Short mmCIF file of C-alpha atoms in Angstrom, two decimals:
data_model
loop_
_atom_site.label_atom_id
_atom_site.label_comp_id
_atom_site.label_asym_id
_atom_site.label_seq_id
_atom_site.Cartn_x
_atom_site.Cartn_y
_atom_site.Cartn_z
CA MET R 1 -63.14 -46.80 99.59
CA ILE R 2 -59.60 -47.50 100.91
CA PRO R 3 -59.55 -46.80 104.69
CA ALA R 4 -57.04 -44.21 105.97
CA TYR R 5 -56.20 -46.47 108.74
CA ALA R 6 -54.82 -50.03 109.42
CA TYR R 7 -56.97 -51.92 111.85
CA GLN R 8 -57.70 -55.23 113.60
CA ILE R 9 -61.27 -56.53 113.74
CA HIS R 10 -62.84 -59.28 115.77
CA LEU R 11 -66.28 -60.55 114.89
CA PRO R 12 -68.46 -62.43 117.28
CA GLU R 13 -68.69 -66.19 116.86
CA GLY R 14 -71.98 -67.47 115.37
CA MET R 15 -73.04 -64.37 113.61
CA GLU R 16 -76.21 -64.68 111.78
CA PRO R 17 -76.81 -63.65 108.27
CA GLY R 18 -78.94 -60.52 107.98
CA MET R 19 -78.36 -59.52 111.62
CA THR R 20 -76.52 -56.45 112.77
CA TYR R 21 -74.37 -56.06 115.92
CA PRO R 22 -73.18 -53.27 118.21
CA ALA R 23 -69.62 -52.20 117.39
CA LEU R 24 -66.84 -50.80 119.57
CA PHE R 25 -64.09 -48.92 117.87
CA THR R 26 -60.94 -48.39 119.89
CA LEU R 27 -58.44 -45.56 119.68
CA HIS R 28 -54.98 -45.89 121.41
CA GLY R 29 -52.68 -43.52 123.05
CA LYS R 30 -49.74 -41.55 121.65
CA GLY R 31 -46.87 -43.79 120.66
CA SER R 32 -48.90 -46.91 121.12
CA ASN R 33 -50.62 -49.22 118.73
CA GLU R 34 -53.95 -50.96 118.06
CA GLY R 35 -52.80 -54.22 119.60
CA ASN R 36 -52.46 -52.56 123.12
CA MET R 37 -56.16 -51.85 122.98
CA ALA R 38 -57.31 -55.42 122.30
CA GLY R 39 -57.06 -56.46 125.96
CA LEU R 40 -59.44 -53.63 126.94
CA THR R 41 -62.21 -55.11 124.89
CA LYS R 42 -61.92 -58.76 125.45
CA PRO R 43 -65.27 -58.90 127.61
CA PHE R 44 -67.17 -57.54 124.69
CA GLU R 45 -65.99 -59.86 121.87
CA ASP R 46 -68.94 -62.37 122.47
CA ARG R 47 -71.57 -59.89 121.21
CA PHE R 48 -69.75 -56.79 119.79
CA ILE R 49 -67.89 -56.24 116.59
CA THR R 50 -64.57 -54.73 118.00
CA ILE R 51 -62.37 -52.76 115.72
CA HIS R 52 -59.05 -51.42 116.85
CA ILE R 53 -57.73 -48.49 114.67
CA ARG R 54 -54.02 -47.74 114.41
CA GLY R 55 -52.81 -44.24 114.07
CA ASP R 56 -51.47 -43.34 110.71
CA LEU R 57 -48.45 -41.28 111.89
CA LEU R 58 -45.28 -43.12 113.11
CA LEU R 59 -43.91 -42.06 116.57
CA GLY R 60 -40.96 -44.08 117.77
CA ALA R 61 -41.93 -47.77 117.87
CA GLY R 62 -45.71 -46.95 117.82
CA TYR R 63 -48.12 -44.56 116.17
CA GLN R 64 -50.37 -41.46 116.81
CA TYR R 65 -53.32 -39.94 115.11
CA TYR R 66 -52.21 -36.37 115.14
CA GLU R 67 -49.11 -34.30 116.03
CA LEU R 68 -48.59 -31.91 118.93
CA LYS R 69 -47.07 -28.49 119.29
CA SER R 70 -46.68 -29.26 122.90
CA LEU R 71 -48.25 -31.50 125.53
CA GLY R 72 -52.00 -30.85 125.59
CA ASN R 73 -51.71 -28.51 122.55
CA PRO R 74 -52.51 -30.46 119.30
CA LEU R 75 -51.22 -29.17 115.90
CA ARG R 76 -54.63 -28.01 114.56
CA GLU R 77 -54.18 -29.08 110.90
CA SER R 78 -53.15 -32.43 111.89
CA PHE R 79 -55.89 -32.85 114.55
CA ASP R 80 -58.57 -31.64 112.12
CA ARG R 81 -57.33 -34.20 109.52
CA ALA R 82 -57.53 -36.99 112.09
CA VAL R 83 -61.09 -36.18 113.06
CA GLN R 84 -62.26 -36.08 109.46
CA GLN R 85 -60.51 -39.35 108.57
CA LEU R 86 -61.88 -41.04 111.77
CA GLU R 87 -65.34 -40.08 110.82
CA ALA R 88 -64.97 -41.46 107.38
CA PHE R 89 -63.45 -44.67 108.77
CA ILE R 90 -66.40 -45.25 111.08
CA GLU R 91 -68.71 -45.00 108.21
CA TYR R 92 -66.57 -47.14 106.09
CA ALA R 93 -66.62 -50.02 108.68
CA THR R 94 -70.32 -49.65 109.22
CA GLU R 95 -70.99 -50.17 105.56
CA LYS R 96 -68.33 -53.10 105.23
CA TYR R 97 -69.32 -55.06 108.18
CA PRO R 98 -72.70 -55.88 109.89
CA VAL R 99 -72.60 -52.92 112.22
CA ASP R 100 -75.77 -51.62 113.87
CA ALA R 101 -75.42 -47.87 113.00
CA GLY R 102 -77.56 -47.20 116.13
CA SER R 103 -75.14 -48.97 118.44
CA ARG R 104 -71.62 -47.68 117.79
CA TYR R 105 -69.34 -46.94 120.59
CA LEU R 106 -65.85 -45.52 120.83
CA LEU R 107 -63.28 -46.42 123.67
CA GLY R 108 -60.29 -44.31 123.65
CA PHE R 109 -57.23 -43.87 125.98
CA SER R 110 -55.25 -40.65 126.25
CA GLN R 111 -54.83 -39.29 122.70
CA GLY R 112 -57.49 -41.89 121.82
CA ALA R 113 -59.78 -40.47 124.59
CA ILE R 114 -59.31 -36.84 123.31
CA LEU R 115 -60.39 -37.96 119.89
CA SER R 116 -63.33 -40.02 121.33
CA LEU R 117 -64.65 -36.94 123.18
CA THR R 118 -64.07 -34.81 119.98
CA LEU R 119 -65.92 -37.25 117.71
CA ALA R 120 -68.95 -37.23 120.23
CA HIS R 121 -68.99 -33.49 119.45
CA THR R 122 -68.66 -33.81 115.46
CA MET R 123 -70.89 -36.97 115.21
CA GLY R 124 -73.24 -36.30 118.04
CA ASN R 125 -76.23 -38.74 118.20
CA ALA R 126 -74.79 -40.71 115.28
CA LEU R 127 -72.71 -42.38 118.15
CA ARG R 128 -74.42 -44.44 120.81
CA GLY R 129 -71.79 -43.67 123.34
CA ILE R 130 -68.02 -43.19 124.18
CA VAL R 131 -65.61 -44.41 126.86
CA ALA R 132 -62.88 -41.89 127.45
CA LEU R 133 -60.01 -42.89 129.64
CA ASN R 134 -57.57 -40.20 130.81
CA GLY R 135 -58.19 -37.50 128.18
CA TYR R 136 -59.69 -34.05 127.67
CA ILE R 137 -61.48 -31.82 125.12
CA PRO R 138 -59.40 -29.23 123.27
CA GLN R 139 -60.87 -25.74 123.73
CA PHE R 140 -61.08 -25.11 120.07
CA VAL R 141 -63.46 -28.10 119.66
CA LYS R 142 -65.88 -26.50 122.08
CA THR R 143 -65.65 -23.08 120.45
CA GLU R 144 -64.82 -23.59 116.75
CA TYR R 145 -66.08 -26.98 115.73
CA ASP R 146 -69.57 -27.53 114.16
CA VAL R 147 -70.77 -29.28 117.33
CA GLN R 148 -73.85 -31.69 116.97
CA SER R 149 -76.41 -32.46 119.64
CA MET R 150 -75.07 -35.08 122.10
CA SER R 151 -78.42 -35.43 124.02
CA ASP R 152 -78.63 -39.12 123.42
CA VAL R 153 -75.01 -39.89 123.62
CA SER R 154 -73.98 -42.08 126.61
CA VAL R 155 -70.63 -40.98 128.05
CA PHE R 156 -68.13 -42.72 130.51
CA VAL R 157 -65.21 -40.43 131.55
CA SER R 158 -62.63 -41.67 133.96
CA HIS R 159 -59.29 -40.20 135.17
CA GLY R 160 -56.48 -41.18 137.41
CA GLU R 161 -56.27 -39.10 140.53
CA PHE R 162 -52.51 -39.05 140.27
CA ASP R 163 -52.30 -38.70 136.47
CA SER R 164 -48.85 -37.22 135.78
CA VAL R 165 -49.67 -36.48 132.10
CA PHE R 166 -53.12 -34.75 132.46
CA PRO R 167 -53.65 -33.62 136.11
CA ILE R 168 -56.88 -34.76 137.71
CA ARG R 169 -58.15 -31.21 137.51
CA ILE R 170 -58.51 -31.73 133.80
CA GLY R 171 -60.61 -34.81 134.40
CA HIS R 172 -63.05 -32.94 136.56
CA GLU R 173 -63.19 -30.10 134.06
CA THR R 174 -63.88 -32.52 131.26
CA ALA R 175 -66.64 -34.18 133.34
CA GLU R 176 -68.11 -30.88 134.27
CA TYR R 177 -68.34 -29.90 130.56
CA MET R 178 -69.66 -33.12 129.35
CA GLY R 179 -72.43 -33.09 131.97
CA SER R 180 -73.64 -29.82 130.39
CA VAL R 181 -74.07 -31.32 126.95
CA THR R 182 -75.58 -34.85 127.92
CA SER R 183 -77.48 -36.08 130.80
CA LYS R 184 -76.20 -39.56 130.13
CA LEU R 185 -72.70 -39.00 131.83
CA THR R 186 -71.00 -41.33 134.26
CA PHE R 187 -67.62 -39.89 135.82
CA LYS R 188 -65.14 -41.92 137.99
CA THR R 189 -61.78 -41.41 139.26
CA TYR R 190 -59.24 -43.91 140.45
CA PRO R 191 -56.15 -43.85 142.66
CA SER R 192 -53.72 -44.25 139.71
CA ASP R 193 -51.40 -42.55 137.39
CA HIS R 194 -51.92 -42.33 133.55
CA GLY R 195 -53.22 -45.82 132.92
CA VAL R 196 -56.33 -48.13 133.28
CA THR R 197 -56.66 -50.12 136.45
CA GLU R 198 -58.50 -53.46 136.82
CA GLU R 199 -61.27 -51.60 138.78
CA ASN R 200 -61.51 -48.93 136.00
CA MET R 201 -61.95 -51.59 133.40
CA ALA R 202 -64.48 -53.52 135.49
CA ASP R 203 -66.50 -50.27 135.77
CA TYR R 204 -66.55 -49.25 132.10
CA VAL R 205 -67.18 -52.86 131.05
CA SER R 206 -70.35 -52.97 133.20
CA TRP R 207 -71.44 -49.61 132.18
CA LEU R 208 -71.10 -50.31 128.52
CA LYS R 209 -72.85 -53.72 128.73
CA GLN R 210 -75.66 -52.26 130.59
CA ASP R 211 -75.96 -49.23 128.11
CA ALA R 212 -75.89 -51.60 125.28
CA ALA R 213 -78.65 -53.85 126.79
CA ILE R 214 -80.84 -50.83 127.19
CA ASN R 215 -80.35 -49.96 123.71
CA ASN R 216 -81.12 -53.50 122.57
CA ASP R 217 -84.32 -53.45 124.52
CA LYS R 218 -85.22 -50.30 122.50
CA GLY R 219 -84.93 -52.57 119.25
CA ALA R 220 -81.59 -51.18 117.88
CA MET R 221 -79.77 -54.42 117.65
CA GLY R 222 -80.44 -56.84 114.96
CA GLN R 223 -82.63 -54.49 112.72
#
């Protein structure tokens, strides 16, 4: 299979043959690129396979995964295509690299957060967890998609209190909805605009490492 997306991958040092490792897939924001996400995953590189996926649609000097009719209003055909291609890419990477299929996480910012939340719906418990930074869930995903059970999906949602792109109201609405589909929700807000603060990063790093450790105790890693 030829993957639909270009990507950067970092493998932990000292990987042992026959062992599998948790994986963290990142999805960047609109007009950005995969390199801008690498700094958000540095703390995981000692034990996670980190894979940074570049959007396949040019936008200025950067990229995007899908096109928009207007802000907060994805072009449905383009959005659906992105979701399908990302699902296929995650499976491709799981087969190509020593990824523990029971410990797959997504980390997305803005457009990447929107897609991470959507993939939690379409892949359900096939994902271990997601980190969604300053995003939302399109209404049509909730009502028209074939939504899978997310009962075992751990979710970290964060939002800037002064977000000038997606107002904080959207963050609260997203958290309220996600809390209705999984009991494993953490929601935090920060006194920031549309970005990721040091405190925000410290919080999701701690959350994800703890969640992965719990999963490891259950015997998922290394099987």
